[in-house]
Every structure is written in C-alpha cells, then in structure tokens.
PDB file of C-alpha atoms in Angstrom:
ATOM      1  CA  ASP A 930      -3.568   7.727   4.774  1.00 55.00           C
ATOM      2  CA  THR A 931      -0.130   7.911   5.726  1.00 78.00           C
ATOM      3  CA  GLY A 932      -0.244   7.286   9.069  1.00 93.00           C
ATOM      4  CA  VAL A 933       0.834   4.167  11.386  1.00 96.00           C
ATOM      5  CA  SER A 934      -1.413   1.269  10.484  1.00 96.00           C
ATOM      6  CA  GLN A 935      -2.303  -1.682  13.010  1.00 97.00           C
ATOM      7  CA  ASN A 936      -4.226  -4.501  12.475  1.00 97.00           C
ATOM      8  CA  PRO A 937      -6.383  -6.572  13.855  1.00 97.00           C
ATOM      9  CA  ARG A 938      -7.874  -3.431  15.960  1.00 96.00           C
ATOM     10  CA  HIS A 939      -9.612  -6.064  18.334  1.00 97.00           C
ATOM     11  CA  LYS A 940      -8.806  -9.605  18.786  1.00 98.00           C
ATOM     12  CA  ILE A 941     -10.445 -12.051  21.325  1.00 98.00           C
ATOM     13  CA  THR A 942      -8.818 -15.208  22.076  1.00 97.00           C
ATOM     14  CA  LYS A 943      -8.812 -18.129  24.713  1.00 97.00           C
ATOM     15  CA  ARG A 944      -6.273 -18.658  27.090  1.00 97.00           C
ATOM     16  CA  GLY A 945      -3.154 -20.518  25.549  1.00 97.00           C
ATOM     17  CA  GLN A 946      -3.823 -19.559  22.324  1.00 98.00           C
ATOM     18  CA  ASN A 947      -1.382 -17.701  19.975  1.00 98.00           C
ATOM     19  CA  VAL A 948      -1.994 -14.343  18.592  1.00 98.00           C
ATOM     20  CA  THR A 949      -0.210 -12.068  16.116  1.00 98.00           C
ATOM     21  CA  PHE A 950      -0.298  -8.455  15.540  1.00 98.00           C
ATOM     22  CA  ARG A 951       0.903  -6.307  12.464  1.00 98.00           C
ATOM     23  CA  CYS A 952       2.113  -2.829  12.346  1.00 98.00           C
ATOM     24  CA  ASP A 953       2.618  -0.986   9.028  1.00 97.00           C
ATOM     25  CA  PRO A 954       4.520   2.578  10.007  1.00 96.00           C
ATOM     26  CA  ILE A 955       4.700   5.807   8.510  1.00 94.00           C
ATOM     27  CA  SER A 956       6.939   4.729   5.182  1.00 90.00           C
ATOM     28  CA  GLU A 957       9.925   7.053   5.620  1.00 87.00           C
ATOM     29  CA  HIS A 958      10.109   6.117   9.387  1.00 91.00           C
ATOM     30  CA  ASN A 959      13.452   3.788   9.842  1.00 90.00           C
ATOM     31  CA  ARG A 960      12.630   3.440  13.927  1.00 93.00           C
ATOM     32  CA  LEU A 961       9.516   1.220  15.200  1.00 94.00           C
ATOM     33  CA  TYR A 962       8.361   0.653  18.324  1.00 95.00           C
ATOM     34  CA  TRP A 963       5.824  -1.520  20.432  1.00 97.00           C
ATOM     35  CA  TYR A 964       4.161  -0.381  23.526  1.00 97.00           C
ATOM     36  CA  ARG A 965       1.483  -1.952  25.745  1.00 97.00           C
ATOM     37  CA  GLN A 966      -1.427  -0.247  27.770  1.00 97.00           C
ATOM     38  CA  THR A 967      -3.697  -1.302  30.082  1.00 96.00           C
ATOM     39  CA  LEU A 968      -6.597   0.292  31.434  1.00 92.00           C
ATOM     40  CA  GLY A 969      -5.691   3.386  33.373  1.00 91.00           C
ATOM     41  CA  GLN A 970      -2.161   3.518  32.483  1.00 95.00           C
ATOM     42  CA  GLY A 971       0.363   4.886  30.274  1.00 96.00           C
ATOM     43  CA  PRO A 972       1.823   3.223  27.609  1.00 96.00           C
ATOM     44  CA  GLU A 973       4.826   1.011  28.611  1.00 95.00           C
ATOM     45  CA  PHE A 974       7.598   0.315  26.357  1.00 94.00           C
ATOM     46  CA  LEU A 975       8.047  -3.089  24.791  1.00 95.00           C
ATOM     47  CA  THR A 976      11.111  -3.113  22.096  1.00 94.00           C
ATOM     48  CA  TYR A 977      12.397  -0.878  19.496  1.00 91.00           C
ATOM     49  CA  PHE A 978      13.678  -1.848  15.838  1.00 93.00           C
ATOM     50  CA  GLN A 979      16.112   0.533  14.002  1.00 91.00           C
ATOM     51  CA  ASN A 980      15.358  -0.740  10.404  1.00 91.00           C
ATOM     52  CA  GLU A 981      15.316  -4.643  10.684  1.00 92.00           C
ATOM     53  CA  ALA A 982      17.054  -4.917  13.645  1.00 91.00           C
ATOM     54  CA  GLN A 983      15.703  -5.333  17.348  1.00 91.00           C
ATOM     55  CA  LEU A 984      18.003  -2.796  19.519  1.00 89.00           C
ATOM     56  CA  GLU A 985      16.161  -2.785  22.806  1.00 88.00           C
ATOM     57  CA  LYS A 986      13.716  -5.344  24.793  1.00 90.00           C
ATOM     58  CA  SER A 987      11.921  -4.318  27.768  1.00 90.00           C
ATOM     59  CA  ARG A 988      11.908  -7.059  30.759  1.00 87.00           C
ATOM     60  CA  LEU A 989       8.367  -6.806  30.273  1.00 81.00           C
ATOM     61  CA  LEU A 990       8.751  -9.130  27.392  1.00 85.00           C
ATOM     62  CA  SER A 991       8.690 -12.639  28.219  1.00 88.00           C
ATOM     63  CA  ASP A 992       9.889 -15.508  26.322  1.00 92.00           C
ATOM     64  CA  ARG A 993       6.410 -15.795  25.046  1.00 96.00           C
ATOM     65  CA  PHE A 994       6.568 -12.517  23.244  1.00 96.00           C
ATOM     66  CA  SER A 995       8.541 -12.255  20.250  1.00 95.00           C
ATOM     67  CA  ALA A 996       8.672  -9.254  17.656  1.00 96.00           C
ATOM     68  CA  GLU A 997      10.112  -9.177  14.190  1.00 96.00           C
ATOM     69  CA  ARG A 998      10.635  -6.421  11.457  1.00 96.00           C
ATOM     70  CA  PRO A 999      12.028  -8.391   8.649  1.00 90.00           C
ATOM     71  CA  LYS A1000      12.879  -6.182   5.937  1.00 86.00           C
ATOM     72  CA  GLY A1001      12.546  -2.985   7.785  1.00 84.00           C
ATOM     73  CA  SER A1002       9.196  -2.342   7.125  1.00 90.00           C
ATOM     74  CA  PHE A1003       5.978  -3.784   8.657  1.00 96.00           C
ATOM     75  CA  SER A1004       6.594  -5.569  11.996  1.00 97.00           C
ATOM     76  CA  THR A1005       4.800  -8.204  13.702  1.00 97.00           C
ATOM     77  CA  LEU A1006       4.380  -8.921  17.301  1.00 97.00           C
ATOM     78  CA  GLU A1007       3.397 -12.555  18.577  1.00 97.00           C
ATOM     79  CA  ILE A1008       2.292 -13.441  21.808  1.00 97.00           C
ATOM     80  CA  GLN A1009       2.342 -17.486  22.006  1.00 97.00           C
ATOM     81  CA  ARG A1010       0.544 -19.394  24.901  1.00 97.00           C
ATOM     82  CA  THR A1011      -1.501 -16.306  25.610  1.00 97.00           C
ATOM     83  CA  GLU A1012      -2.664 -15.593  29.710  1.00 96.00           C
ATOM     84  CA  GLN A1013      -5.286 -13.497  30.830  1.00 96.00           C
ATOM     85  CA  GLY A1014      -2.840 -10.916  32.032  1.00 95.00           C
ATOM     86  CA  ASP A1015      -1.695 -10.509  28.602  1.00 96.00           C
ATOM     87  CA  SER A1016      -5.007  -8.570  28.024  1.00 97.00           C
ATOM     88  CA  ALA A1017      -4.248  -4.909  26.975  1.00 97.00           C
ATOM     89  CA  MET A1018      -3.722  -2.787  24.128  1.00 97.00           C
ATOM     90  CA  TYR A1019      -0.711  -3.249  22.063  1.00 98.00           C
ATOM     91  CA  LEU A1020       0.505   0.166  20.614  1.00 98.00           C
ATOM     92  CA  CYS A1021       2.721   0.558  17.453  1.00 97.00           C
ATOM     93  CA  ALA A1022       4.562   3.737  17.024  1.00 96.00           C
ATOM     94  CA  SER A1023       7.509   4.681  14.502  1.00 94.00           C
ATOM     95  CA  SER A1024       9.658   7.969  14.398  1.00 91.00           C
ATOM     96  CA  THR A1025      12.564   9.401  12.218  1.00 87.00           C
ATOM     97  CA  GLU A1026      16.353   8.691  13.315  1.00 77.00           C
ATOM     98  CA  GLY A1027      17.087  11.748  15.843  1.00 70.00           C
ATOM     99  CA  ALA A1028      13.614  12.496  16.209  1.00 70.00           C
ATOM    100  CA  GLY A1029      12.344  12.184  19.533  1.00 75.00           C
ATOM    101  CA  GLU A1030       8.467  12.371  18.814  1.00 87.00           C
ATOM    102  CA  LEU A1031       6.603   9.104  18.341  1.00 91.00           C
ATOM    103  CA  PHE A1032       3.581   8.838  15.867  1.00 93.00           C
ATOM    104  CA  PHE A1033       1.184   5.965  17.156  1.00 96.00           C
ATOM    105  CA  GLY A1034      -0.921   3.879  15.580  1.00 97.00           C
ATOM    106  CA  GLU A1035      -4.565   2.991  16.762  1.00 96.00           C
ATOM    107  CA  GLY A1036      -3.494   0.160  18.771  1.00 97.00           C
ATOM    108  CA  SER A1037      -4.540  -3.485  18.655  1.00 97.00           C
ATOM    109  CA  ARG A1038      -6.851  -4.147  21.804  1.00 97.00           C
ATOM    110  CA  LEU A1039      -6.517  -7.848  22.794  1.00 98.00           C
ATOM    111  CA  THR A1040      -8.959  -9.803  25.332  1.00 97.00           C
ATOM    112  CA  VAL A1041      -7.630 -13.284  26.538  1.00 97.00           C
ATOM    113  CA  LEU A1042     -10.848 -14.989  27.956  1.00 96.00           C
TER     114      LEU A1042
ATOM    115  CA  GLU B1325      15.121   4.482  36.687  1.00 84.00           C
ATOM    116  CA  ASP B1326      12.771   7.113  34.883  1.00 89.00           C
ATOM    117  CA  GLN B1327       9.656   8.355  36.713  1.00 94.00           C
ATOM    118  CA  VAL B1328       6.620  10.505  35.627  1.00 97.00           C
ATOM    119  CA  THR B1329       3.516  11.493  37.976  1.00 97.00           C
ATOM    120  CA  GLN B1330       0.785  13.253  36.578  1.00 98.00           C
ATOM    121  CA  SER B1331      -1.774  15.018  38.525  1.00 97.00           C
ATOM    122  CA  PRO B1332      -4.685  15.300  38.819  1.00 97.00           C
ATOM    123  CA  GLU B1333      -5.870  12.151  37.804  1.00 97.00           C
ATOM    124  CA  ALA B1334      -9.411  13.107  36.852  1.00 98.00           C
ATOM    125  CA  LEU B1335     -10.332  16.937  36.019  1.00 98.00           C
ATOM    126  CA  ARG B1336     -13.603  18.341  35.151  1.00 98.00           C
ATOM    127  CA  LEU B1337     -14.069  21.715  33.844  1.00 97.00           C
ATOM    128  CA  GLN B1338     -16.719  24.000  32.509  1.00 97.00           C
ATOM    129  CA  GLU B1339     -16.394  25.018  28.980  1.00 97.00           C
ATOM    130  CA  GLY B1340     -14.272  28.332  29.133  1.00 97.00           C
ATOM    131  CA  GLU B1341     -12.881  27.533  32.523  1.00 97.00           C
ATOM    132  CA  SER B1342      -9.149  27.536  32.354  1.00 98.00           C
ATOM    133  CA  SER B1343      -6.838  25.272  34.151  1.00 98.00           C
ATOM    134  CA  SER B1344      -3.672  23.322  34.147  1.00 98.00           C
ATOM    135  CA  LEU B1345      -2.341  19.768  34.208  1.00 98.00           C
ATOM    136  CA  ASN B1346       0.803  18.806  36.302  1.00 98.00           C
ATOM    137  CA  CYS B1347       3.616  16.497  35.168  1.00 98.00           C
ATOM    138  CA  SER B1348       6.587  15.672  37.765  1.00 98.00           C
ATOM    139  CA  TYR B1349       9.166  13.653  36.385  1.00 97.00           C
ATOM    140  CA  THR B1350      12.754  12.402  37.709  1.00 94.00           C
ATOM    141  CA  VAL B1351      15.110  11.357  34.948  1.00 90.00           C
ATOM    142  CA  SER B1352      18.642  10.771  34.473  1.00 84.00           C
ATOM    143  CA  GLY B1353      19.450  13.934  32.213  1.00 87.00           C
ATOM    144  CA  LEU B1354      16.432  14.726  30.299  1.00 90.00           C
ATOM    145  CA  ARG B1355      16.441  14.473  26.575  1.00 89.00           C
ATOM    146  CA  GLY B1356      12.832  15.492  26.113  1.00 91.00           C
ATOM    147  CA  LEU B1357       9.359  15.822  27.623  1.00 95.00           C
ATOM    148  CA  PHE B1358       6.567  14.960  25.357  1.00 95.00           C
ATOM    149  CA  TRP B1359       2.941  15.688  25.786  1.00 97.00           C
ATOM    150  CA  TYR B1360       0.388  13.329  24.074  1.00 97.00           C
ATOM    151  CA  ARG B1361      -3.733  13.526  24.004  1.00 97.00           C
ATOM    152  CA  GLN B1362      -5.383  10.234  23.724  1.00 97.00           C
ATOM    153  CA  ASP B1363      -8.885   9.783  22.712  1.00 96.00           C
ATOM    154  CA  PRO B1364     -11.020   6.518  24.265  1.00 93.00           C
ATOM    155  CA  GLY B1365     -10.158   3.368  22.053  1.00 90.00           C
ATOM    156  CA  LYS B1366      -7.378   5.484  19.892  1.00 93.00           C
ATOM    157  CA  GLY B1367      -3.677   5.693  20.281  1.00 95.00           C
ATOM    158  CA  PRO B1368      -1.709   8.643  21.437  1.00 96.00           C
ATOM    159  CA  GLU B1369      -1.673  11.980  19.458  1.00 95.00           C
ATOM    160  CA  PHE B1370       1.605  13.756  19.453  1.00 94.00           C
ATOM    161  CA  LEU B1371       1.172  17.366  20.880  1.00 96.00           C
ATOM    162  CA  PHE B1372       4.496  18.972  22.304  1.00 93.00           C
ATOM    163  CA  THR B1373       8.233  18.311  22.885  1.00 94.00           C
ATOM    164  CA  LEU B1374      10.035  19.995  25.290  1.00 96.00           C
ATOM    165  CA  TYR B1375      13.807  19.989  25.487  1.00 92.00           C
ATOM    166  CA  SER B1376      15.031  22.432  28.329  1.00 93.00           C
ATOM    167  CA  ALA B1377      13.797  24.371  31.482  1.00 94.00           C
ATOM    168  CA  GLY B1378      12.195  27.786  30.330  1.00 96.00           C
ATOM    169  CA  GLU B1379      10.840  26.348  26.934  1.00 96.00           C
ATOM    170  CA  GLU B1380       7.169  27.118  26.119  1.00 97.00           C
ATOM    171  CA  LYS B1381       5.474  25.516  23.285  1.00 97.00           C
ATOM    172  CA  GLU B1382       1.676  26.563  22.224  1.00 97.00           C
ATOM    173  CA  LYS B1383      -1.343  25.076  20.056  1.00 94.00           C
ATOM    174  CA  GLU B1384      -4.506  26.468  19.681  1.00 95.00           C
ATOM    175  CA  ARG B1385      -5.865  26.507  23.346  1.00 96.00           C
ATOM    176  CA  LEU B1386      -2.946  24.412  25.008  1.00 97.00           C
ATOM    177  CA  LYS B1387       0.360  25.629  26.122  1.00 98.00           C
ATOM    178  CA  ALA B1388       3.032  23.369  27.428  1.00 98.00           C
ATOM    179  CA  THR B1389       5.582  24.797  29.767  1.00 98.00           C
ATOM    180  CA  LEU B1390       9.084  23.034  31.510  1.00 97.00           C
ATOM    181  CA  THR B1391      10.716  23.486  34.595  1.00 95.00           C
ATOM    182  CA  LYS B1392      13.679  21.155  36.011  1.00 92.00           C
ATOM    183  CA  LYS B1393      11.225  18.935  37.743  1.00 94.00           C
ATOM    184  CA  GLU B1394       7.693  19.458  35.911  1.00 97.00           C
ATOM    185  CA  SER B1395       5.754  20.329  33.155  1.00 98.00           C
ATOM    186  CA  PHE B1396       2.571  21.906  32.992  1.00 98.00           C
ATOM    187  CA  LEU B1397      -0.500  21.876  30.169  1.00 98.00           C
ATOM    188  CA  HIS B1398      -2.282  25.037  30.274  1.00 98.00           C
ATOM    189  CA  ILE B1399      -5.814  25.019  28.945  1.00 97.00           C
ATOM    190  CA  THR B1400      -7.346  28.291  27.990  1.00 98.00           C
ATOM    191  CA  ALA B1401     -11.012  28.719  27.464  1.00 97.00           C
ATOM    192  CA  PRO B1402     -11.691  24.794  26.918  1.00 97.00           C
ATOM    193  CA  LYS B1403     -14.227  23.194  24.905  1.00 97.00           C
ATOM    194  CA  PRO B1404     -16.168  19.922  24.854  1.00 97.00           C
ATOM    195  CA  GLU B1405     -13.711  18.707  22.245  1.00 97.00           C
ATOM    196  CA  ASP B1406     -10.873  19.010  24.519  1.00 97.00           C
ATOM    197  CA  SER B1407     -11.765  16.203  26.402  1.00 98.00           C
ATOM    198  CA  ALA B1408      -9.433  13.308  26.426  1.00 98.00           C
ATOM    199  CA  THR B1409      -6.764  11.788  28.488  1.00 98.00           C
ATOM    200  CA  TYR B1410      -3.277  13.836  28.528  1.00 98.00           C
ATOM    201  CA  LEU B1411      -0.403  11.844  28.819  1.00 98.00           C
ATOM    202  CA  CYS B1412       3.195  13.068  29.625  1.00 97.00           C
ATOM    203  CA  ALA B1413       6.181  11.297  28.999  1.00 95.00           C
ATOM    204  CA  VAL B1414      10.167  11.659  29.105  1.00 93.00           C
ATOM    205  CA  GLN B1415      13.039  10.589  27.708  1.00 90.00           C
ATOM    206  CA  GLY B1416      16.155  10.351  29.529  1.00 86.00           C
ATOM    207  CA  GLU B1417      20.048  10.176  28.485  1.00 80.00           C
ATOM    208  CA  GLY B1418      19.922   6.749  30.187  1.00 66.00           C
ATOM    209  CA  GLY B1419      17.790   5.068  27.531  1.00 58.00           C
ATOM    210  CA  THR B1420      19.538   3.604  24.106  1.00 60.00           C
ATOM    211  CA  SER B1421      16.935   5.336  21.811  1.00 59.00           C
ATOM    212  CA  TYR B1422      14.957   8.434  21.576  1.00 64.00           C
ATOM    213  CA  GLY B1423      12.034   6.429  21.436  1.00 71.00           C
ATOM    214  CA  LYS B1424      12.074   4.692  24.834  1.00 85.00           C
ATOM    215  CA  LEU B1425       9.650   6.863  26.755  1.00 90.00           C
ATOM    216  CA  THR B1426       8.536   6.688  30.241  1.00 93.00           C
ATOM    217  CA  PHE B1427       4.960   7.947  30.450  1.00 96.00           C
ATOM    218  CA  GLY B1428       2.554   9.073  33.502  1.00 97.00           C
ATOM    219  CA  GLN B1429      -0.596   7.228  34.159  1.00 97.00           C
ATOM    220  CA  GLY B1430      -2.586  10.387  32.280  1.00 97.00           C
ATOM    221  CA  THR B1431      -5.136  12.956  33.362  1.00 98.00           C
ATOM    222  CA  ILE B1432      -8.670  12.646  32.121  1.00 98.00           C
ATOM    223  CA  LEU B1433     -10.288  15.963  31.082  1.00 98.00           C
ATOM    224  CA  THR B1434     -13.621  16.164  30.651  1.00 98.00           C
ATOM    225  CA  VAL B1435     -15.179  19.793  29.550  1.00 98.00           C
ATOM    226  CA  HIS B1436     -18.758  20.020  30.263  1.00 96.00           C
ATOM    227  CA  PRO B1437     -20.620  22.391  27.778  1.00 95.00           C
TER     228      PRO B1437
END
C-alpha cells in the first residue's frame, strides 16, 4: 500500500494524559500536513511541513500541541495534557511540491474522557 | 479570510435521480478549488481540482463546474455506492502553501436503492 498511513487509528485517553500520533506520507511527497476534523465539520488546517521544516502553524495549534518531522519522512503530532475539547479526528495528508491536491490518510480518532 | 459554504447540508436521492451539490466561496485570489469524497470513519478522498471559472472536470457519474463565486458537483444517475459526504475546499493566494485548504462543512449524500 503506497498511501498515507496513520496510527493508531483510534485512541481513548483520560483528560490530562499525553498522546502521540504518527503519520507516514506517500514516499515521494515532500509536503506533509496535519488537519483536525470534528463531527459534522470539514477538516481544519493545523500545520504544514516541507521536508523537515515546519513552515506554517494555525492559531488552532495551542502550546499543548507539537508536531515534528525529524528526517523529512514520517511525522508525529503530540498533544500534551489532553482536554475533552481535543476529541476529534486527526488527519494527515501529503503532496508533492507545486501540487494543490492533498492525499489524506485514514485518520487517527482521539477520544478524551 | 477564506470562507466556504456548502448546500444542502444533507441530500437524499433515489437511485437514478440526478442532482447537484453547491459550494459557495469567498477567497482572496483563487489558486484552486477541490472536491473530496469522505466515507464514514475514513479520510477524505481526492476527486477534482478546478483552477479557473468555466472549467469542468468529470469522473464517472460526477461532474464538477466552477464559476467566480461557486462550484457545483453534478451527480448523474447516482447509485447507492455514491453515498458519502462530499467536501469542497479552496486554496487562496493569501496562503503560503498549496496545502493550506479551507473546507466547507460538507454535504451528506444518501442514495436509496
């Protein structure tokens, strides 16, 4: 399978715990994006990497959120001290430079109790 | 700030009953308008990119069109397997990356046999 891979697919955690999601993009794609989607809404942009550089972050990305892409390949999104409002689907997408269309993974669903 | 509004929120059709979904947008210079399909619990699947008014794209029973203020997704003789949420997104020139998309809330399409 050469698509975007995300894991875990589902995560249930208690308020205050830390969680980490991993994304493996399509191998030839140098751009990687994180989006968040809540029920009944479209995805909202969180952050963007070109290779290993994080070039843009949304104001939605509070200080409790951190994303990395250490070698320009896979990426991680960590949420510290989770809150119930963090419950959502976290989507990763990738693209080639110059291409507008994004290819999304299946998403990681977070439930904070 | 870029904005996307989709209508209707939900659409129920009988198999074979053609219809259209609407996407109205405001953007500071359109780089691209994108249509995605999303099945429950899955990530969005790319369908079309439109770049300029008057452009049309087709794929099987779907045809997307674009004007300066809105886009339509026409569904001809739909089948039950076309049931999904259809998302519209725009990328404006105000963004610094091709992947920073602004999504609408989606139209939930249900096709009954």
